[in-house]
Short mmCIF file of C-alpha atoms in Angstrom, two decimals:
data_model
loop_
_atom_site.label_atom_id
_atom_site.label_comp_id
_atom_site.label_asym_id
_atom_site.label_seq_id
_atom_site.Cartn_x
_atom_site.Cartn_y
_atom_site.Cartn_z
CA MET A 17 143.83 138.41 145.58
CA LEU A 18 145.88 136.70 142.87
CA ILE A 19 147.41 134.41 145.31
CA LEU A 20 143.97 133.61 146.73
CA ARG A 21 142.81 132.49 143.21
CA LEU A 22 145.85 130.43 142.60
CA LYS A 23 145.26 128.63 145.90
CA GLN A 24 141.64 128.08 144.93
CA ALA A 25 142.62 126.55 141.61
CA GLU A 26 145.30 124.27 143.22
CA THR A 27 142.57 123.08 145.71
CA ALA A 28 140.16 122.47 142.90
CA ILE A 29 142.71 120.35 140.98
CA ALA A 30 143.55 118.32 144.15
CA ASP A 31 139.86 117.61 144.68
CA ASN A 32 139.55 116.65 141.05
CA ARG A 33 137.20 119.50 140.26
CA LEU A 34 138.96 120.21 137.02
CA ASP A 35 136.09 122.15 135.35
CA GLU A 36 136.15 124.61 138.26
CA ALA A 37 139.89 125.12 138.14
CA PHE A 38 139.65 125.61 134.34
CA GLU A 39 137.29 128.55 134.82
CA ILE A 40 139.71 130.08 137.57
CA VAL A 41 142.85 129.92 135.37
CA GLN A 42 141.18 131.73 132.42
CA SER A 43 142.20 134.99 134.11
CA GLU A 44 145.00 136.75 132.23
CA ASN A 45 146.81 137.60 135.47
CA ILE A 46 147.11 134.00 136.43
CA ARG A 47 148.43 133.09 132.90
CA GLN A 48 151.13 135.55 133.17
CA HIS A 49 152.33 134.63 136.67
CA ARG A 50 154.99 132.00 136.94
CA ARG A 51 153.19 129.95 139.48
CA GLY A 52 149.99 130.19 137.33
CA GLN A 53 151.85 128.81 134.37
CA LYS A 54 152.86 125.76 136.26
CA LEU A 55 149.32 125.33 137.46
CA ILE A 56 147.94 125.52 133.98
CA GLY A 57 150.38 122.72 132.91
CA ARG A 58 149.24 120.40 135.83
CA LEU A 59 145.61 121.23 134.93
CA ALA A 60 146.14 120.32 131.20
CA ARG A 61 147.73 116.86 132.19
CA ALA A 62 144.89 116.22 134.58
CA PHE A 63 142.39 116.88 131.78
CA ALA A 64 144.35 114.55 129.39
CA ARG A 65 144.31 111.78 132.12
CA ARG A 66 140.59 112.23 132.76
CA GLY A 67 139.98 112.31 128.90
CA GLN A 68 141.74 108.93 128.61
CA GLU A 69 139.67 107.45 131.37
CA ASN A 70 136.50 108.67 129.72
CA LEU A 71 137.61 107.28 126.45
CA GLU A 72 138.36 103.78 127.93
CA THR A 73 134.84 103.73 129.43
CA GLU A 74 133.27 104.67 126.00
CA ARG A 75 132.28 108.09 127.23
CA ILE A 76 133.21 109.69 123.87
CA GLN A 77 131.85 113.01 124.18
CA LEU A 78 133.18 113.77 127.66
CA ALA A 79 136.56 112.61 126.46
CA LEU A 80 136.47 114.95 123.55
CA LEU A 81 135.51 117.98 125.88
CA ASP A 82 138.40 117.09 128.18
CA CYS A 83 140.69 116.86 125.21
CA ASN A 84 139.61 120.25 123.80
CA LYS A 85 140.19 121.86 127.30
CA ALA A 86 143.67 120.38 127.65
CA GLU A 87 144.58 121.61 124.16
CA LYS A 88 143.26 125.04 124.99
CA LEU A 89 145.34 125.21 128.16
CA ALA A 90 148.62 123.67 126.98
CA GLY A 91 148.29 123.67 123.16
CA ASN A 92 148.66 120.57 120.94
CA THR A 93 151.19 118.77 123.05
CA LEU A 94 152.15 115.12 122.47
CA GLU A 95 149.94 113.83 125.19
CA VAL A 96 146.88 115.88 123.81
CA ALA A 97 147.64 114.72 120.16
CA LYS A 98 147.68 111.08 121.31
CA LEU A 99 144.47 111.47 123.11
CA ARG A 100 142.83 113.20 120.20
CA SER A 101 143.95 110.52 117.83
CA ALA A 102 142.68 107.81 120.04
CA ILE A 103 139.24 109.62 120.31
CA CYS A 104 138.92 109.95 116.52
CA ALA A 105 139.72 106.33 115.96
CA GLU A 106 137.11 105.27 118.56
CA MET A 107 134.61 107.64 116.99
CA GLU A 108 135.29 106.07 113.50
CA GLN A 109 134.94 102.56 115.04
CA ARG A 110 131.64 103.52 116.58
CA ARG A 111 130.34 104.89 113.29
CA LEU A 112 131.28 101.63 111.58
CA ARG A 113 129.59 99.62 114.22
CA ASP A 114 126.50 101.80 114.13
CA ARG A 115 126.42 101.58 110.37
CA HIS A 116 126.80 97.76 110.35
CA ARG A 117 124.06 97.48 113.10
CA SER A 118 121.73 99.66 111.06
CA PHE A 119 122.41 97.59 107.90
CA LYS A 120 121.69 94.37 109.88
CA VAL A 121 118.41 95.83 111.23
CA ALA A 122 117.35 96.97 107.84
CA GLN A 123 118.30 93.52 106.30
CA ALA A 124 116.22 91.78 109.02
CA LYS A 125 113.28 94.10 108.52
CA GLN A 126 113.22 93.42 104.64
CA HIS A 127 113.52 89.62 105.42
CA ILE A 128 110.62 89.90 107.89
CA GLN A 129 108.48 91.98 105.28
CA ASP A 130 109.25 89.19 102.58
CA GLY A 131 108.14 86.57 104.95
CA TRP A 132 111.48 85.10 106.03
CA LEU A 133 110.70 85.64 109.69
CA SER A 134 113.17 83.21 111.13
CA ALA A 135 115.96 84.45 108.77
CA GLY A 136 115.31 87.93 109.96
CA GLU A 137 115.43 87.04 113.61
CA GLN A 138 118.69 85.20 113.17
CA ILE A 139 120.26 88.26 111.69
CA LEU A 140 119.30 90.25 114.83
CA ASP A 141 120.68 87.59 117.20
CA GLY A 142 124.12 89.18 117.13
CA THR A 143 122.89 92.65 118.11
CA ASP A 144 122.73 94.17 121.56
CA ASP A 145 119.65 93.43 123.59
CA GLN A 146 119.49 97.10 124.56
CA ASP A 147 119.33 98.07 120.85
CA SER A 148 115.98 99.87 120.40
CA GLN A 149 115.74 99.42 116.70
CA ALA A 150 116.49 95.74 116.83
CA GLY A 151 113.95 95.39 119.50
CA ILE A 152 111.24 97.09 117.42
CA VAL A 153 112.06 94.85 114.42
CA ARG A 154 111.87 91.83 116.71
CA GLN A 155 108.40 92.94 117.88
CA GLN A 156 107.39 93.49 114.19
CA ALA A 157 108.44 89.82 113.50
CA GLU A 158 106.24 88.56 116.31
CA VAL A 159 103.25 90.68 115.11
CA VAL A 160 103.72 89.52 111.47
CA ARG A 161 103.97 85.84 112.75
CA LEU A 162 100.72 86.27 114.53
CA GLN A 163 98.98 87.94 111.58
CA ILE A 164 100.19 85.02 109.33
CA GLY A 165 98.86 82.42 111.71
CA GLN A 166 95.43 84.23 111.83
CA ALA A 167 95.29 84.51 108.01
CA ILE A 168 96.19 80.94 107.43
CA SER A 169 93.65 79.91 109.91
CA LYS A 170 90.85 82.07 108.27
CA VAL A 171 91.85 81.03 104.70
CA GLU A 172 91.67 77.22 105.80
CA GLN A 173 88.30 77.82 107.45
CA ALA A 174 87.04 79.36 104.19
CA LEU A 175 88.45 76.45 102.18
CA GLY A 176 86.65 74.01 104.60
CA ARG A 177 83.44 75.66 103.63
CA ASN A 178 84.27 75.38 99.96
CA ASP A 179 84.39 79.04 99.67
CA LEU A 180 87.30 79.74 97.37
CA ASP A 181 86.26 83.36 96.60
CA SER A 182 86.30 84.22 100.40
CA ALA A 183 89.65 82.41 100.91
CA ILE A 184 91.28 84.44 97.97
CA GLU A 185 89.82 87.66 99.37
CA ILE A 186 91.15 86.98 102.92
CA ALA A 187 94.69 86.08 101.47
CA LEU A 188 94.71 89.33 99.45
CA LYS A 189 93.55 91.54 102.40
CA ALA A 190 96.22 89.84 104.66
CA GLY A 191 98.81 90.88 102.06
CA ILE A 192 100.39 87.34 101.96
CA ALA A 193 100.57 87.06 98.16
CA GLY A 194 104.40 87.75 98.05
CA ASN A 195 105.27 86.22 101.39
CA GLN A 196 107.97 83.58 101.51
CA ASN A 197 106.86 81.86 104.62
CA HIS A 198 106.77 78.23 103.88
CA GLU A 199 103.22 77.88 105.22
CA ILE A 200 102.13 80.87 103.06
CA VAL A 201 103.90 79.54 99.94
CA GLU A 202 102.07 76.11 100.34
CA LEU A 203 98.70 77.76 100.96
CA VAL A 204 99.04 80.13 97.95
CA SER A 205 100.08 77.28 95.76
CA LYS A 206 96.98 75.45 96.90
CA LEU A 207 94.72 78.45 96.14
CA ARG A 208 96.33 78.80 92.67
CA ALA A 209 95.63 75.30 91.87
CA MET A 210 92.06 75.43 93.00
CA ALA A 211 91.58 78.75 91.11
CA VAL A 212 92.93 77.11 87.82
CA LYS A 213 90.50 74.33 88.32
CA GLN A 214 87.64 76.83 88.79
CA ILE A 215 88.50 78.98 85.76
CA ARG A 216 88.95 75.87 83.59
CA GLU A 217 85.43 74.63 84.66
CA ASN A 218 83.83 78.00 83.80
CA LEU A 219 85.54 78.08 80.39
CA ASN A 220 84.61 74.45 79.52
CA GLU A 221 80.93 75.50 80.32
CA GLY A 222 81.12 78.65 78.36
CA ARG A 223 80.68 80.93 81.41
CA MET A 224 83.05 83.56 80.21
CA ASN A 225 82.06 86.31 82.47
CA LEU A 226 82.51 84.13 85.59
CA ALA A 227 85.93 82.90 84.24
CA GLN A 228 87.04 86.49 83.59
CA SER A 229 85.89 87.72 86.98
CA PHE A 230 87.55 84.92 88.81
CA TRP A 231 90.81 85.16 86.88
CA GLN A 232 90.94 88.92 87.70
CA LYS A 233 90.42 88.02 91.44
CA VAL A 234 93.21 85.44 91.48
CA SER A 235 95.70 87.45 89.31
CA PRO A 236 97.33 89.25 92.38
CA ILE A 237 98.46 85.93 93.74
CA ALA A 238 99.39 84.48 90.43
CA ASP A 239 103.04 85.49 90.45
CA GLY A 240 104.99 82.71 88.86
CA SER A 241 102.00 80.73 87.82
CA GLY A 242 102.24 80.07 84.09
CA GLU A 243 98.98 78.15 83.96
CA ILE A 244 96.94 81.19 85.36
CA SER A 245 98.85 83.46 82.79
CA GLU A 246 97.94 81.00 79.99
CA LEU A 247 94.32 81.10 80.91
CA GLY A 248 94.37 84.95 80.99
CA ARG A 249 95.78 84.75 77.45
CA VAL A 250 92.87 82.48 76.43
CA LEU A 251 90.37 84.97 77.81
CA ALA A 252 92.05 87.66 76.03
CA GLN A 253 91.89 85.75 72.76
CA CYS A 254 88.28 84.97 73.22
CA ARG A 255 87.51 88.64 73.69
CA GLN A 256 89.63 89.63 70.66
CA ALA A 257 87.87 86.96 68.65
CA ALA A 258 84.43 88.18 69.70
CA GLU A 259 85.39 91.77 68.67
CA HIS A 260 86.44 90.53 65.18
CA ILE A 261 83.23 88.53 64.68
CA ALA A 262 81.16 91.53 65.83
CA ALA A 263 82.95 93.64 63.29
CA GLY A 264 82.32 91.24 60.47
CA ARG A 265 85.94 89.91 60.34
CA PRO A 266 85.43 86.21 61.22
CA ARG A 267 88.64 85.23 59.33
CA GLU A 268 90.80 87.08 61.80
CA ALA A 269 88.98 85.35 64.73
CA VAL A 270 89.67 81.78 63.54
CA PRO A 271 93.40 81.57 64.66
CA LEU A 272 92.60 83.15 67.99
CA LEU A 273 89.76 80.56 68.59
CA ARG A 274 92.12 77.74 67.57
CA LYS A 275 94.81 78.88 70.01
CA ALA A 276 92.22 79.04 72.77
CA THR A 277 91.00 75.57 71.89
CA SER A 278 94.52 74.10 72.07
CA VAL A 279 94.83 75.34 75.66
CA CYS A 280 91.33 74.28 76.66
CA PRO A 281 90.60 71.08 74.69
CA SER A 282 87.67 70.25 76.99
CA ALA A 283 85.79 73.26 76.04
CA GLN A 284 83.79 71.72 73.26
CA TRP A 285 82.01 74.96 72.46
CA LEU A 286 85.23 76.57 71.51
CA ALA A 287 86.10 73.93 68.94
CA THR A 288 82.55 74.25 67.62
CA LEU A 289 82.75 77.95 67.48
CA ALA A 290 86.14 77.89 65.70
CA ASP A 291 84.55 75.62 62.93
CA GLN A 292 81.48 77.84 62.62
CA THR A 293 83.68 81.00 62.45
CA ARG A 294 85.82 79.40 59.71
CA GLN A 295 82.64 78.39 57.78
CA ALA A 296 81.25 81.92 58.06
CA ALA A 297 84.61 83.34 56.86
CA ASP A 298 84.44 81.05 53.89
CA LEU A 299 80.92 82.00 52.99
CA LEU A 300 81.84 85.70 53.24
CA ASP A 301 84.72 85.07 50.91
CA GLU A 302 82.42 83.28 48.44
CA LEU A 303 79.84 86.15 48.64
CA ALA A 304 82.76 88.69 48.17
CA ALA A 305 83.62 86.80 44.81
CA SER A 306 80.08 86.49 43.50
CA PRO A 307 78.83 88.55 40.52
CA ILE A 308 76.57 90.51 42.71
CA ALA A 309 79.52 91.83 44.81
CA ASP A 310 81.67 92.41 41.79
CA ASP A 311 79.37 94.36 39.43
CA ARG A 312 77.83 97.39 41.08
CA ARG A 313 76.59 99.00 37.80
CA TRP A 314 73.48 96.88 37.17
CA THR A 315 70.14 98.54 37.64
CA MET A 316 66.60 97.34 38.09
CA ASP A 317 63.87 97.61 35.45
CA ASP A 318 62.25 100.57 37.04
CA GLY A 319 65.47 102.57 36.65
CA ARG A 320 65.94 103.01 40.41
CA GLN A 321 69.24 102.09 42.11
CA ALA A 322 68.90 98.75 43.90
CA MET A 323 72.00 98.89 45.96
CA ARG A 324 73.33 101.62 48.04
CA GLU A 325 77.03 102.15 48.64
CA SER A 326 78.31 100.96 51.98
CA ASP A 327 79.74 103.37 54.62
CA SER A 328 83.25 102.58 53.64
CA GLN A 329 82.51 103.37 49.95
CA LEU A 330 80.98 106.68 51.02
CA SER A 331 84.09 107.43 52.93
CA GLU A 332 86.21 106.79 49.85
CA GLU A 333 84.02 108.93 47.63
CA GLN A 334 83.94 111.97 50.02
CA PRO A 335 87.72 112.67 49.89
CA LYS A 336 87.57 112.18 46.13
CA ALA A 337 84.89 114.86 45.93
CA MET A 338 87.03 117.24 47.93
CA GLY A 339 89.81 116.86 45.32
CA TYR A 340 92.09 114.24 47.14
CA LYS A 341 94.09 111.86 44.90
CA GLY A 342 93.42 108.21 44.96
CA SER A 343 96.56 107.53 47.03
CA ASP A 344 95.16 109.70 49.78
CA VAL A 345 92.01 107.65 50.27
CA SER A 346 93.81 104.66 51.71
CA LYS A 347 95.13 107.05 54.44
CA GLY A 348 91.56 107.12 56.02
CA SER A 349 92.38 103.57 57.25
CA LEU A 350 93.83 103.98 60.80
CA PRO A 351 96.97 102.14 61.60
CA SER A 352 97.45 100.30 64.88
CA LYS A 353 100.28 102.74 65.87
CA PHE A 354 100.50 106.29 65.05
CA VAL A 355 101.83 109.63 66.33
CA LEU A 356 99.28 112.42 67.22
CA GLN A 357 100.94 115.76 67.07
CA VAL A 358 98.77 118.57 68.46
CA ASP A 359 100.13 122.21 67.77
CA GLY A 360 100.92 123.91 70.99
CA ILE A 361 100.37 120.93 73.19
CA GLY A 362 102.77 118.24 72.17
CA SER A 363 103.18 114.86 70.50
CA PHE A 364 101.60 111.40 71.70
CA ILE A 365 102.21 107.96 70.60
CA VAL A 366 98.91 106.16 70.33
CA LEU A 367 98.67 102.42 70.41
CA ARG A 368 95.41 100.67 69.60
CA ASP A 369 96.33 97.07 70.21
CA GLY A 370 94.97 95.72 73.51
CA ARG A 371 98.36 94.05 74.21
CA VAL A 372 101.61 96.18 74.01
CA THR A 373 105.16 95.54 75.12
CA ILE A 374 107.53 98.09 76.63
CA GLY A 375 111.30 97.54 76.91
CA PRO A 376 114.73 98.45 75.69
CA ILE A 377 114.74 99.34 71.91
CA SER A 378 117.75 96.93 71.40
CA SER A 379 116.14 94.09 73.00
CA SER A 380 115.70 90.78 71.07
CA ALA A 381 112.10 90.77 72.00
CA HIS A 382 111.39 93.80 69.68
CA PRO A 383 108.93 95.66 72.06
CA THR A 384 106.08 97.68 70.67
CA VAL A 385 107.49 100.66 72.51
CA GLY A 386 111.29 100.82 72.48
CA LEU A 387 113.15 102.76 75.19
CA MET A 388 116.58 104.10 75.18
CA ALA A 389 117.63 101.97 78.04
CA ASP A 390 120.01 99.12 79.03
CA PRO A 391 119.36 96.15 76.63
CA ASN A 392 119.40 93.66 79.73
CA LEU A 393 116.33 95.37 81.25
CA PRO A 394 113.09 93.22 81.21
CA VAL A 395 110.41 93.69 78.56
CA ALA A 396 106.96 94.21 80.24
CA THR A 397 103.62 93.56 78.64
CA ILE A 398 100.59 95.67 79.42
CA GLU A 399 97.35 94.06 78.41
CA ARG A 400 93.88 95.51 78.47
CA ALA A 401 91.13 93.07 79.65
CA GLU A 402 87.71 94.63 79.24
CA ASP A 403 88.13 97.92 81.35
CA ASP A 404 91.26 96.69 83.26
CA TYR A 405 94.82 96.71 82.57
CA PHE A 406 97.40 94.15 83.70
CA ILE A 407 101.19 94.25 83.54
CA ARG A 408 103.17 91.09 83.15
CA SER A 409 106.81 90.27 82.74
CA ALA A 410 108.96 87.24 82.70
CA SER A 411 111.39 89.04 84.90
CA PRO A 412 110.36 91.12 87.98
CA VAL A 413 109.56 94.77 87.37
CA ARG A 414 108.66 97.31 90.06
CA VAL A 415 105.16 98.64 90.40
CA ASN A 416 105.06 101.38 93.15
CA ASP A 417 107.30 100.07 95.86
CA THR A 418 106.86 96.28 94.99
CA THR A 419 108.45 93.92 92.65
CA THR A 420 106.12 91.71 90.60
CA THR A 421 105.69 89.71 87.37
CA ASN A 422 101.93 90.02 87.22
CA LYS A 423 99.70 92.75 88.65
CA LEU A 424 96.40 94.56 88.02
CA LEU A 425 97.33 98.28 87.34
CA ALA A 426 95.50 101.10 89.08
CA ASN A 427 95.35 104.81 88.18
CA GLY A 428 98.62 106.56 89.40
CA ASP A 429 100.74 103.35 89.58
CA ARG A 430 104.40 103.91 89.17
CA ILE A 431 106.24 101.41 86.84
CA GLY A 432 109.93 100.87 86.84
CA LEU A 433 112.01 98.63 84.55
CA SER A 434 114.97 100.07 86.43
CA PRO A 435 115.66 103.07 88.86
CA ARG A 436 116.47 105.20 85.73
CA CYS A 437 113.63 103.83 83.52
CA GLY A 438 110.26 104.74 85.08
CA MET A 439 106.78 105.84 83.96
CA ARG A 440 103.41 106.42 85.45
CA PHE A 441 100.21 104.59 84.51
CA MET A 442 97.18 106.96 84.43
CA ILE A 443 93.44 106.52 83.54
CA PRO A 444 92.39 110.22 83.27
CA ASN A 445 88.65 109.37 82.78
CA PRO A 446 86.91 106.64 84.65
CA ALA A 447 84.24 106.36 82.03
CA SER A 448 86.87 105.70 79.26
CA ALA A 449 89.10 102.60 79.28
CA THR A 450 91.78 104.56 77.34
CA ALA A 451 95.00 104.78 79.56
CA MET A 452 98.11 106.67 79.49
CA LEU A 453 101.75 106.11 80.18
CA ASN A 454 103.61 109.35 81.30
CA LEU A 455 107.27 108.82 80.83
CA SER A 456 109.04 110.12 84.05
CA THR A 457 112.66 108.93 83.66
CA ALA A 458 112.24 106.64 80.66
CA GLN A 459 113.38 107.91 77.31
CA LEU A 460 112.07 107.29 73.83
CA GLY A 461 114.00 107.51 70.58
CA ARG A 462 111.78 110.57 69.88
CA ALA A 463 112.67 113.37 72.29
CA ASP A 464 109.39 115.17 71.59
CA VAL A 465 107.18 112.48 72.85
CA ARG A 466 106.70 112.05 76.64
CA GLN A 467 103.27 110.46 76.78
CA ILE A 468 101.89 107.21 75.36
CA ILE A 469 98.16 106.67 74.85
CA LEU A 470 96.73 103.19 75.10
CA MET A 471 93.61 103.79 73.07
CA ASP A 472 90.51 101.65 73.72
CA ARG A 473 87.50 103.33 72.00
CA ASP A 474 88.11 107.01 72.24
CA ILE A 475 90.58 109.87 73.08
CA LEU A 476 89.27 112.90 74.74
CA ILE A 477 90.86 116.41 74.04
CA GLY A 478 89.71 119.22 76.13
CA PRO A 479 90.05 121.63 78.94
CA ASN A 480 88.73 119.31 81.61
CA ALA A 481 90.75 117.13 84.15
CA GLY A 482 89.12 114.13 82.65
CA SER A 483 90.62 114.58 79.23
CA HIS A 484 93.40 112.30 77.89
CA ILE A 485 95.08 115.24 76.20
CA HIS A 486 94.55 118.63 78.19
CA ALA A 487 94.00 121.51 75.90
CA GLU A 488 93.15 124.81 77.82
CA SER A 489 92.49 126.65 74.64
CA LEU A 490 89.37 124.71 73.74
CA GLU A 491 86.08 125.59 75.23
CA GLU A 492 84.53 121.98 75.02
CA THR A 493 85.86 118.45 74.73
CA ILE A 494 86.56 116.92 71.32
CA ALA A 495 86.21 113.12 71.02
CA LEU A 496 88.25 111.10 68.65
CA TYR A 497 86.91 107.54 68.19
CA VAL A 498 87.39 104.58 65.99
CA LYS A 499 84.62 103.14 63.70
CA ASN A 500 85.06 100.59 60.94
CA GLY A 501 88.86 100.97 60.95
CA ARG A 502 88.63 104.73 60.64
CA LEU A 503 89.43 107.52 63.15
CA LEU A 504 86.31 109.87 63.39
CA CYS A 505 85.82 113.03 65.27
CA LYS A 506 82.93 114.29 67.30
CA ALA A 507 82.99 118.10 67.67
CA ASN A 508 80.64 120.96 67.45
CA GLN A 509 83.12 122.99 65.44
CA ALA A 510 83.89 122.44 61.82
CA ILE A 511 86.33 119.79 60.80
CA LEU A 512 88.75 120.74 58.04
CA VAL A 513 91.36 118.42 56.29
CA GLU A 514 93.78 120.45 54.27
CA ASP A 515 91.56 123.56 54.88
CA LYS A 516 88.53 121.66 53.30
CA PRO A 517 85.49 120.79 55.22
CA VAL A 518 84.67 117.08 55.81
CA SER A 519 81.59 115.50 57.50
CA ALA A 520 81.71 113.88 60.90
CA THR A 521 81.42 110.49 59.21
CA SER A 522 84.59 110.89 57.26
CA GLY A 523 87.74 109.29 58.57
CA LEU A 524 90.60 111.68 59.46
CA LEU A 525 93.41 111.18 57.02
CA ILE A 526 96.93 110.18 57.91
CA GLU A 527 99.69 112.86 57.17
CA LYS A 528 97.21 115.52 56.29
CA PRO A 529 96.88 118.81 58.32
CA ILE A 530 93.64 118.67 60.33
CA ARG A 531 91.92 121.64 61.93
CA ILE A 532 89.02 121.39 64.45
CA GLY A 533 88.04 124.87 65.64
CA ARG A 534 91.15 126.47 66.91
CA MET A 535 92.98 123.20 67.37
CA SER A 536 95.54 121.87 64.64
CA MET A 537 96.85 118.37 64.59
CA VAL A 538 98.53 115.86 62.17
CA LEU A 539 98.38 112.00 62.35
CA THR A 540 101.61 110.17 61.38
CA GLU A 541 101.84 106.57 61.00
CA LEU A 542 104.45 105.10 63.40
CA LYS A 543 106.79 102.71 61.63
CA GLU A 544 108.50 99.78 63.05
#
């Protein structure tokens, strides 16, 4: 029986049926037989030869299997060791080739996404025609080229109808704003020029709502356009001036209107408004210096008081009546930057200005919010325009997965100055224009602050998802809002300042313990 098995193995080797022979010689009796040992040696060399042939024809896995069987039969002989070394070298070369090919495919794909179609296709020219990944990317390039052609055609048709609004809308839907294709670049440049002309015409004629609406529409394709950014600043300056005038502070509106006039000299109404605002400010100054404003102690003949104290005077008298010192009264005036510390919840930096800058604390630009980050990182500006927020930067920053220098922000957008300096933009309540910046990987100098509130009119504190500050311990929402430069509170519970009750019309004082129902908090001015 043993001799029969040996002859079967010899026949299998002669017919090059090495795997069958390998199974036969696994018997312990054959391994101990002298003739079987010689047979095992022949079989091991045959496996080594076949492994070399598989290696030369790039059948790496088959070569590795043959090498393993040869080693199992004869051990790590010189022939087996050379074969394994050659297989390992070829596997490493193949890994490097695959890595290089994947890199080229990824690079080509990125170029195509950025609009450099020809460059992306040239990168793929050196790849194997049978490479499925390269083939898919080539197909994507053809699809993008077709989409670009259709988008250009539709935009040009809209421009032919003098329908600039539709042309911009088509361009945005096609996603061609950041495309580097030369035809797209020329078309976007043309759209920007026409948009600037349209915005200026609206500004010159005093149609502020139309100018603002059109500027917001064209902003997503305004990357790199200094003129569109400048017009955006003019609109923001006009809004701020209107707010100052409405609040009875025309003196603060004058420089804003003059800056806007210098950019739009053809807007005659702006120059007229600047002069009228200056005259109004001068008249108010004269009125403030008059005897009637200086002497509040005069009375009428009938003995009745002829003049009531203003809301600001009442707010000063109320804390005095509660026993506050005169130096405490000025603390009712709310600073533009302060820290809101809520017991059991956390600390929040509150910024009231409509325009804030965020960047490295050591930056020469001195950002409003200084981050513990590389001083070479860009400084980004977040500006509120009515109920919208825009992020702008001289250097590109990342919003979600796209780099930009000018973008309209949406709820949930991820902002990154670098991979290690990121934050998330949130608008918790659609009915409120107050926004929040939740610091994810970015770090402030104060470790206790992880959220920044960009305050518009109010801050909502409550148990609901629409609250800016989530407080589960509260049964209903508390609203903090600004009026006449003071922070007021609207709540059904009693409002205590230093454990003394105050009315809802009294401003919450800085650096004084405040209790509203079961919630305690302190306001602290944020120094430069």
